[in-house]
Amino acid sequence: MLMDLCTQKGNISLVACATQMCFLSTLGSAECLLLTAMAYDRYVAICHPLHYTLIMNPKHCMQLVDACWTCGVPVMIGQTSHIFTLPFCGSNRIDHFFCDLPPVLKLACGDTFENKMAVYVVTAVFATFPFLLILISYVRIISSILRMPLARGRAKAFSTCSSHLTVVVLFYGTASITYLQPKPRQAEDNGKLLSLFYTVLIPTLNPIIYSLRNKDIMLALRKLLSYQHGEKT
């Protein structure tokens, strides 16, 4: 996708398009599940701090990560294969920056009802259900934080969740606006631009967002900014 945006050629083979869609779906589902696992981690850390090391031991963490990365792979491969068995007998121009599910399904000239239903089911399992689990986790987390007697403890607990919550809002916010908004022409164009946020911008910002709580990173950033400010003056 980045290569096409840079070269402005915009050509892609059928196999490459299917591969791109499969990777996009697999990595998107893994992102949703990883965000859910991280919400569970924050829930255990704040609501059950005395049991944290027992529950979130290295073995359990590895099992969670393995499940997040692997459980979506066969589903997304099957869904992509099912879509690309459809006949494409009309235009071969995809109205998007990359091979996403909705614009590719628009090009199919066969009956796409089953495929669309499969997309809705997969979205519910790998995006909506994890988001509900994240919401439930944060309801419990906020409830526990508000019961803390000391303001310093509440501030520390909120700061523990700030990075993860920021990423959740950015990722789910842009993705929801992209796929759930009405589909007039202007909305479709806005959706294409928003899709660049959760496929390019947010993954680029993730390391920065998560590392801002690191004291060494913050110290280095302050030194860099003060050095640049000194050069300008």
PDB file of C-alpha atoms in Angstrom:
ATOM      1  CA  MET A   1       0.000   0.000   0.000  1.00  0.00           C
ATOM      2  CA  LEU A   2       2.805   2.423   0.912  1.00  0.00           C
ATOM      3  CA  MET A   3       4.611   1.564  -2.333  1.00  0.00           C
ATOM      4  CA  ASP A   4       1.465   2.300  -4.362  1.00  0.00           C
ATOM      5  CA  LEU A   5       0.948   5.603  -2.551  1.00  0.00           C
ATOM      6  CA  CYS A   6       4.557   6.630  -3.255  1.00  0.00           C
ATOM      7  CA  THR A   7       4.742   5.495  -6.899  1.00  0.00           C
ATOM      8  CA  GLN A   8       1.148   6.495  -7.794  1.00  0.00           C
ATOM      9  CA  LYS A   9       0.942   3.461 -10.121  1.00  0.00           C
ATOM     10  CA  GLY A  10      -1.873   1.751  -8.271  1.00  0.00           C
ATOM     11  CA  ASN A  11      -1.576  -1.593 -10.078  1.00  0.00           C
ATOM     12  CA  ILE A  12      -1.893  -4.878  -8.205  1.00  0.00           C
ATOM     13  CA  SER A  13      -2.327  -8.479  -9.323  1.00  0.00           C
ATOM     14  CA  LEU A  14      -5.225 -10.648  -8.172  1.00  0.00           C
ATOM     15  CA  VAL A  15      -2.935 -12.832  -6.022  1.00  0.00           C
ATOM     16  CA  ALA A  16      -1.238  -9.787  -4.487  1.00  0.00           C
ATOM     17  CA  CYS A  17      -4.639  -8.231  -3.775  1.00  0.00           C
ATOM     18  CA  ALA A  18      -5.819 -11.407  -2.022  1.00  0.00           C
ATOM     19  CA  THR A  19      -2.565 -11.570  -0.051  1.00  0.00           C
ATOM     20  CA  GLN A  20      -2.879  -7.933   0.995  1.00  0.00           C
ATOM     21  CA  MET A  21      -6.479  -8.448   2.107  1.00  0.00           C
ATOM     22  CA  CYS A  22      -5.562 -11.580   4.062  1.00  0.00           C
ATOM     23  CA  PHE A  23      -2.709  -9.834   5.881  1.00  0.00           C
ATOM     24  CA  LEU A  24      -4.857  -6.779   6.572  1.00  0.00           C
ATOM     25  CA  SER A  25      -7.650  -8.904   8.064  1.00  0.00           C
ATOM     26  CA  THR A  26      -5.273 -11.111  10.063  1.00  0.00           C
ATOM     27  CA  LEU A  27      -3.288  -8.225  11.519  1.00  0.00           C
ATOM     28  CA  GLY A  28      -6.481  -6.258  12.211  1.00  0.00           C
ATOM     29  CA  SER A  29      -7.993  -9.153  14.160  1.00  0.00           C
ATOM     30  CA  ALA A  30      -4.716  -9.662  16.038  1.00  0.00           C
ATOM     31  CA  GLU A  31      -4.687  -5.959  16.958  1.00  0.00           C
ATOM     32  CA  CYS A  32      -8.203  -6.172  18.403  1.00  0.00           C
ATOM     33  CA  LEU A  33      -7.374  -9.292  20.415  1.00  0.00           C
ATOM     34  CA  LEU A  34      -4.054  -7.880  21.656  1.00  0.00           C
ATOM     35  CA  LEU A  35      -5.792  -4.710  22.833  1.00  0.00           C
ATOM     36  CA  THR A  36      -8.264  -6.933  24.702  1.00  0.00           C
ATOM     37  CA  ALA A  37      -5.440  -8.933  26.309  1.00  0.00           C
ATOM     38  CA  MET A  38      -3.787  -5.672  27.376  1.00  0.00           C
ATOM     39  CA  ALA A  39      -7.082  -4.446  28.871  1.00  0.00           C
ATOM     40  CA  TYR A  40      -7.267  -7.698  30.852  1.00  0.00           C
ATOM     41  CA  ASP A  41      -3.697  -7.116  32.025  1.00  0.00           C
ATOM     42  CA  ARG A  42      -4.610  -3.612  33.257  1.00  0.00           C
ATOM     43  CA  TYR A  43      -7.752  -5.013  34.910  1.00  0.00           C
ATOM     44  CA  VAL A  44      -5.770  -7.601  36.868  1.00  0.00           C
ATOM     45  CA  ALA A  45      -3.065  -5.057  37.796  1.00  0.00           C
ATOM     46  CA  ILE A  46      -5.550  -2.549  39.231  1.00  0.00           C
ATOM     47  CA  CYS A  47      -8.444  -4.696  40.474  1.00  0.00           C
ATOM     48  CA  HIS A  48      -6.394  -7.670  41.737  1.00  0.00           C
ATOM     49  CA  PRO A  49      -2.888  -6.295  42.395  1.00  0.00           C
ATOM     50  CA  LEU A  50      -1.956  -8.943  44.976  1.00  0.00           C
ATOM     51  CA  HIS A  51      -2.673 -11.736  42.482  1.00  0.00           C
ATOM     52  CA  TYR A  52      -1.085 -10.018  39.460  1.00  0.00           C
ATOM     53  CA  THR A  53       2.191 -11.950  39.392  1.00  0.00           C
ATOM     54  CA  LEU A  54       0.308 -15.206  39.859  1.00  0.00           C
ATOM     55  CA  ILE A  55      -2.301 -14.571  37.135  1.00  0.00           C
ATOM     56  CA  MET A  56      -0.133 -12.725  34.604  1.00  0.00           C
ATOM     57  CA  ASN A  57       2.893 -14.989  34.849  1.00  0.00           C
ATOM     58  CA  PRO A  58       5.197 -15.296  31.783  1.00  0.00           C
ATOM     59  CA  LYS A  59       3.600 -18.572  30.669  1.00  0.00           C
ATOM     60  CA  HIS A  60       0.083 -17.116  30.784  1.00  0.00           C
ATOM     61  CA  CYS A  61       1.229 -13.982  28.928  1.00  0.00           C
ATOM     62  CA  MET A  62       2.818 -16.076  26.171  1.00  0.00           C
ATOM     63  CA  GLN A  63      -0.361 -18.135  25.824  1.00  0.00           C
ATOM     64  CA  LEU A  64      -2.438 -14.944  25.486  1.00  0.00           C
ATOM     65  CA  VAL A  65      -0.102 -13.511  22.846  1.00  0.00           C
ATOM     66  CA  ASP A  66       0.016 -16.799  20.912  1.00  0.00           C
ATOM     67  CA  ALA A  67      -3.784 -17.012  20.929  1.00  0.00           C
ATOM     68  CA  CYS A  68      -4.117 -13.406  19.711  1.00  0.00           C
ATOM     69  CA  TRP A  69      -1.775 -14.004  16.774  1.00  0.00           C
ATOM     70  CA  THR A  70      -2.896 -17.478  15.701  1.00  0.00           C
ATOM     71  CA  CYS A  71      -6.656 -17.829  16.228  1.00  0.00           C
ATOM     72  CA  GLY A  72      -7.539 -15.347  13.493  1.00  0.00           C
ATOM     73  CA  VAL A  73      -5.233 -16.801  10.826  1.00  0.00           C
ATOM     74  CA  PRO A  74      -7.362 -19.758   9.598  1.00  0.00           C
ATOM     75  CA  VAL A  75     -10.556 -17.670   9.725  1.00  0.00           C
ATOM     76  CA  MET A  76      -9.095 -14.829   7.663  1.00  0.00           C
ATOM     77  CA  ILE A  77      -7.471 -17.190   5.142  1.00  0.00           C
ATOM     78  CA  GLY A  78     -10.823 -18.961   4.703  1.00  0.00           C
ATOM     79  CA  GLN A  79     -12.732 -15.689   4.358  1.00  0.00           C
ATOM     80  CA  THR A  80     -10.272 -14.301   1.789  1.00  0.00           C
ATOM     81  CA  SER A  81     -10.338 -17.549  -0.213  1.00  0.00           C
ATOM     82  CA  HIS A  82     -14.133 -17.526  -0.208  1.00  0.00           C
ATOM     83  CA  ILE A  83     -14.251 -13.930  -1.486  1.00  0.00           C
ATOM     84  CA  PHE A  84     -11.782 -14.543  -4.310  1.00  0.00           C
ATOM     85  CA  THR A  85     -13.727 -17.557  -5.594  1.00  0.00           C
ATOM     86  CA  LEU A  86     -16.450 -15.073  -6.652  1.00  0.00           C
ATOM     87  CA  PRO A  87     -16.605 -14.073 -10.336  1.00  0.00           C
ATOM     88  CA  PHE A  88     -15.183 -10.613 -11.127  1.00  0.00           C
ATOM     89  CA  CYS A  89     -16.556  -9.849 -14.577  1.00  0.00           C
ATOM     90  CA  GLY A  90     -16.992  -6.079 -14.488  1.00  0.00           C
ATOM     91  CA  SER A  91     -14.631  -3.240 -13.658  1.00  0.00           C
ATOM     92  CA  ASN A  92     -11.254  -4.122 -12.168  1.00  0.00           C
ATOM     93  CA  ARG A  93     -10.769  -0.702 -10.566  1.00  0.00           C
ATOM     94  CA  ILE A  94     -10.785  -0.779  -6.747  1.00  0.00           C
ATOM     95  CA  ASP A  95     -12.086   2.485  -5.299  1.00  0.00           C
ATOM     96  CA  HIS A  96      -9.659   2.484  -2.364  1.00  0.00           C
ATOM     97  CA  PHE A  97      -6.007   2.827  -1.362  1.00  0.00           C
ATOM     98  CA  PHE A  98      -5.685  -0.920  -0.751  1.00  0.00           C
ATOM     99  CA  CYS A  99      -7.593  -4.200  -1.170  1.00  0.00           C
ATOM    100  CA  ASP A 100     -10.149  -3.859   1.598  1.00  0.00           C
ATOM    101  CA  LEU A 101     -13.173  -6.133   1.934  1.00  0.00           C
ATOM    102  CA  PRO A 102     -16.071  -3.737   1.056  1.00  0.00           C
ATOM    103  CA  PRO A 103     -14.573  -2.241  -2.152  1.00  0.00           C
ATOM    104  CA  VAL A 104     -13.478  -5.671  -3.434  1.00  0.00           C
ATOM    105  CA  LEU A 105     -16.930  -7.173  -2.783  1.00  0.00           C
ATOM    106  CA  LYS A 106     -18.454  -4.315  -4.803  1.00  0.00           C
ATOM    107  CA  LEU A 107     -16.585  -5.559  -7.879  1.00  0.00           C
ATOM    108  CA  ALA A 108     -17.982  -9.089  -7.665  1.00  0.00           C
ATOM    109  CA  CYS A 109     -20.818  -9.802 -10.080  1.00  0.00           C
ATOM    110  CA  GLY A 110     -22.113 -12.930  -8.332  1.00  0.00           C
ATOM    111  CA  ASP A 111     -24.297 -13.268  -5.249  1.00  0.00           C
ATOM    112  CA  THR A 112     -22.302 -11.778  -2.342  1.00  0.00           C
ATOM    113  CA  PHE A 113     -24.946 -12.209   0.381  1.00  0.00           C
ATOM    114  CA  GLU A 114     -23.179 -15.141   2.062  1.00  0.00           C
ATOM    115  CA  ASN A 115     -19.843 -13.337   1.914  1.00  0.00           C
ATOM    116  CA  LYS A 116     -21.307 -10.199   3.468  1.00  0.00           C
ATOM    117  CA  MET A 117     -22.927 -12.240   6.235  1.00  0.00           C
ATOM    118  CA  ALA A 118     -19.598 -13.978   6.863  1.00  0.00           C
ATOM    119  CA  VAL A 119     -17.869 -10.573   7.096  1.00  0.00           C
ATOM    120  CA  TYR A 120     -20.454  -9.405   9.665  1.00  0.00           C
ATOM    121  CA  VAL A 121     -19.991 -12.551  11.760  1.00  0.00           C
ATOM    122  CA  VAL A 122     -16.188 -12.331  11.657  1.00  0.00           C
ATOM    123  CA  THR A 123     -16.347  -8.618  12.547  1.00  0.00           C
ATOM    124  CA  ALA A 124     -18.600  -9.377  15.503  1.00  0.00           C
ATOM    125  CA  VAL A 125     -16.266 -12.107  16.787  1.00  0.00           C
ATOM    126  CA  PHE A 126     -12.909 -10.405  16.218  1.00  0.00           C
ATOM    127  CA  ALA A 127     -13.787  -6.698  16.639  1.00  0.00           C
ATOM    128  CA  THR A 128     -17.122  -6.049  18.378  1.00  0.00           C
ATOM    129  CA  PHE A 129     -16.861  -8.743  21.071  1.00  0.00           C
ATOM    130  CA  PRO A 130     -13.262  -7.776  22.015  1.00  0.00           C
ATOM    131  CA  PHE A 131     -14.344  -4.120  22.186  1.00  0.00           C
ATOM    132  CA  LEU A 132     -17.154  -5.044  24.588  1.00  0.00           C
ATOM    133  CA  LEU A 133     -14.648  -6.934  26.757  1.00  0.00           C
ATOM    134  CA  ILE A 134     -12.400  -3.859  26.780  1.00  0.00           C
ATOM    135  CA  LEU A 135     -15.366  -1.690  27.843  1.00  0.00           C
ATOM    136  CA  ILE A 136     -16.277  -4.108  30.634  1.00  0.00           C
ATOM    137  CA  SER A 137     -12.641  -4.172  31.810  1.00  0.00           C
ATOM    138  CA  TYR A 138     -12.490  -0.379  31.974  1.00  0.00           C
ATOM    139  CA  VAL A 139     -15.820  -0.116  33.766  1.00  0.00           C
ATOM    140  CA  ARG A 140     -14.388  -2.396  36.455  1.00  0.00           C
ATOM    141  CA  ILE A 141     -11.058  -0.539  36.419  1.00  0.00           C
ATOM    142  CA  ILE A 142     -12.647   2.913  36.799  1.00  0.00           C
ATOM    143  CA  SER A 143     -14.938   1.603  39.532  1.00  0.00           C
ATOM    144  CA  SER A 144     -11.910   0.279  41.451  1.00  0.00           C
ATOM    145  CA  ILE A 145      -9.927   3.496  40.921  1.00  0.00           C
ATOM    146  CA  LEU A 146     -12.754   5.694  42.221  1.00  0.00           C
ATOM    147  CA  ARG A 147     -12.872   3.618  45.407  1.00  0.00           C
ATOM    148  CA  MET A 148      -9.182   4.312  46.127  1.00  0.00           C
ATOM    149  CA  PRO A 149      -8.810   6.604  49.163  1.00  0.00           C
ATOM    150  CA  LEU A 150      -5.681   8.507  48.055  1.00  0.00           C
ATOM    151  CA  ALA A 151      -5.655  10.928  45.113  1.00  0.00           C
ATOM    152  CA  ARG A 152      -2.050   9.985  44.345  1.00  0.00           C
ATOM    153  CA  GLY A 153      -3.020   6.338  44.013  1.00  0.00           C
ATOM    154  CA  ARG A 154      -5.899   7.222  41.689  1.00  0.00           C
ATOM    155  CA  ALA A 155      -3.623   9.353  39.504  1.00  0.00           C
ATOM    156  CA  LYS A 156      -1.035   6.564  39.285  1.00  0.00           C
ATOM    157  CA  ALA A 157      -3.695   4.010  38.366  1.00  0.00           C
ATOM    158  CA  PHE A 158      -5.131   6.255  35.648  1.00  0.00           C
ATOM    159  CA  SER A 159      -1.652   6.891  34.220  1.00  0.00           C
ATOM    160  CA  THR A 160      -1.108   3.127  34.033  1.00  0.00           C
ATOM    161  CA  CYS A 161      -4.046   2.849  31.633  1.00  0.00           C
ATOM    162  CA  SER A 162      -3.535   6.080  29.678  1.00  0.00           C
ATOM    163  CA  SER A 163      -1.344   4.697  26.865  1.00  0.00           C
ATOM    164  CA  HIS A 164      -3.542   1.673  26.213  1.00  0.00           C
ATOM    165  CA  LEU A 165      -6.741   3.702  26.389  1.00  0.00           C
ATOM    166  CA  THR A 166      -5.355   6.245  23.905  1.00  0.00           C
ATOM    167  CA  VAL A 167      -4.540   3.506  21.386  1.00  0.00           C
ATOM    168  CA  VAL A 168      -7.965   1.874  21.847  1.00  0.00           C
ATOM    169  CA  VAL A 169      -9.775   5.163  21.217  1.00  0.00           C
ATOM    170  CA  LEU A 170      -7.657   5.987  18.139  1.00  0.00           C
ATOM    171  CA  PHE A 171      -7.871   2.510  16.603  1.00  0.00           C
ATOM    172  CA  TYR A 172     -11.533   1.718  17.263  1.00  0.00           C
ATOM    173  CA  GLY A 173     -12.617   5.327  16.715  1.00  0.00           C
ATOM    174  CA  THR A 174     -11.200   5.661  13.210  1.00  0.00           C
ATOM    175  CA  ALA A 175     -12.153   2.097  12.230  1.00  0.00           C
ATOM    176  CA  SER A 176     -15.742   2.581  13.452  1.00  0.00           C
ATOM    177  CA  ILE A 177     -16.158   5.867  11.589  1.00  0.00           C
ATOM    178  CA  THR A 178     -14.743   4.250   8.444  1.00  0.00           C
ATOM    179  CA  TYR A 179     -16.988   1.176   8.399  1.00  0.00           C
ATOM    180  CA  LEU A 180     -20.146   2.279  10.235  1.00  0.00           C
ATOM    181  CA  GLN A 181     -20.844   5.665   8.636  1.00  0.00           C
ATOM    182  CA  PRO A 182     -23.420   6.072   5.810  1.00  0.00           C
ATOM    183  CA  LYS A 183     -22.067   5.579   2.310  1.00  0.00           C
ATOM    184  CA  PRO A 184     -22.708   8.663   0.155  1.00  0.00           C
ATOM    185  CA  ARG A 185     -19.815   9.646  -2.074  1.00  0.00           C
ATOM    186  CA  GLN A 186     -18.366  12.233   0.308  1.00  0.00           C
ATOM    187  CA  ALA A 187     -18.529   9.787   3.221  1.00  0.00           C
ATOM    188  CA  GLU A 188     -16.725   7.144   1.151  1.00  0.00           C
ATOM    189  CA  ASP A 189     -13.918   9.590   0.372  1.00  0.00           C
ATOM    190  CA  ASN A 190     -13.624  10.503   4.048  1.00  0.00           C
ATOM    191  CA  GLY A 191     -13.614   6.803   4.913  1.00  0.00           C
ATOM    192  CA  LYS A 192     -10.699   6.187   2.571  1.00  0.00           C
ATOM    193  CA  LEU A 193      -8.707   8.942   4.242  1.00  0.00           C
ATOM    194  CA  LEU A 194      -9.598   7.663   7.711  1.00  0.00           C
ATOM    195  CA  SER A 195      -8.485   4.171   6.703  1.00  0.00           C
ATOM    196  CA  LEU A 196      -4.966   5.573   6.359  1.00  0.00           C
ATOM    197  CA  PHE A 197      -5.118   6.593  10.012  1.00  0.00           C
ATOM    198  CA  TYR A 198      -5.628   3.092  11.402  1.00  0.00           C
ATOM    199  CA  THR A 199      -3.423   1.366   8.801  1.00  0.00           C
ATOM    200  CA  VAL A 200      -0.488   3.820   8.693  1.00  0.00           C
ATOM    201  CA  LEU A 201      -0.621   6.661  11.224  1.00  0.00           C
ATOM    202  CA  ILE A 202      -1.748   4.807  14.368  1.00  0.00           C
ATOM    203  CA  PRO A 203       0.795   1.936  13.982  1.00  0.00           C
ATOM    204  CA  THR A 204       3.463   4.632  13.560  1.00  0.00           C
ATOM    205  CA  LEU A 205       2.307   6.435  16.705  1.00  0.00           C
ATOM    206  CA  ASN A 206       1.961   3.268  18.830  1.00  0.00           C
ATOM    207  CA  PRO A 207       5.657   3.048  19.862  1.00  0.00           C
ATOM    208  CA  ILE A 208       5.639   6.753  20.740  1.00  0.00           C
ATOM    209  CA  ILE A 209       2.413   6.510  22.766  1.00  0.00           C
ATOM    210  CA  TYR A 210       3.571   3.466  24.727  1.00  0.00           C
ATOM    211  CA  SER A 211       7.099   4.787  25.335  1.00  0.00           C
ATOM    212  CA  LEU A 212       6.018   8.198  26.672  1.00  0.00           C
ATOM    213  CA  ARG A 213       5.529   6.626  30.113  1.00  0.00           C
ATOM    214  CA  ASN A 214       9.162   5.484  30.100  1.00  0.00           C
ATOM    215  CA  LYS A 215      11.208   7.922  32.221  1.00  0.00           C
ATOM    216  CA  ASP A 216      14.371   7.450  30.142  1.00  0.00           C
ATOM    217  CA  ILE A 217      12.475   8.191  26.918  1.00  0.00           C
ATOM    218  CA  MET A 218      10.882  11.302  28.440  1.00  0.00           C
ATOM    219  CA  LEU A 219      14.272  12.525  29.690  1.00  0.00           C
ATOM    220  CA  ALA A 220      15.841  12.002  26.248  1.00  0.00           C
ATOM    221  CA  LEU A 221      12.895  13.774  24.584  1.00  0.00           C
ATOM    222  CA  ARG A 222      13.251  16.780  26.920  1.00  0.00           C
ATOM    223  CA  LYS A 223      16.981  16.940  26.202  1.00  0.00           C
ATOM    224  CA  LEU A 224      16.338  16.794  22.451  1.00  0.00           C
ATOM    225  CA  LEU A 225      13.701  19.539  22.584  1.00  0.00           C
ATOM    226  CA  SER A 226      15.853  21.772  24.792  1.00  0.00           C
ATOM    227  CA  TYR A 227      18.833  21.209  22.479  1.00  0.00           C
ATOM    228  CA  GLN A 228      16.779  22.138  19.394  1.00  0.00           C
ATOM    229  CA  HIS A 229      15.359  25.171  21.190  1.00  0.00           C
ATOM    230  CA  GLY A 230      18.897  26.255  22.127  1.00  0.00           C
ATOM    231  CA  GLU A 231      20.040  25.950  18.502  1.00  0.00           C
ATOM    232  CA  LYS A 232      17.151  28.134  17.273  1.00  0.00           C
ATOM    233  CA  THR A 233      17.839  30.838  19.861  1.00  0.00           C
TER     234      THR A 233
END
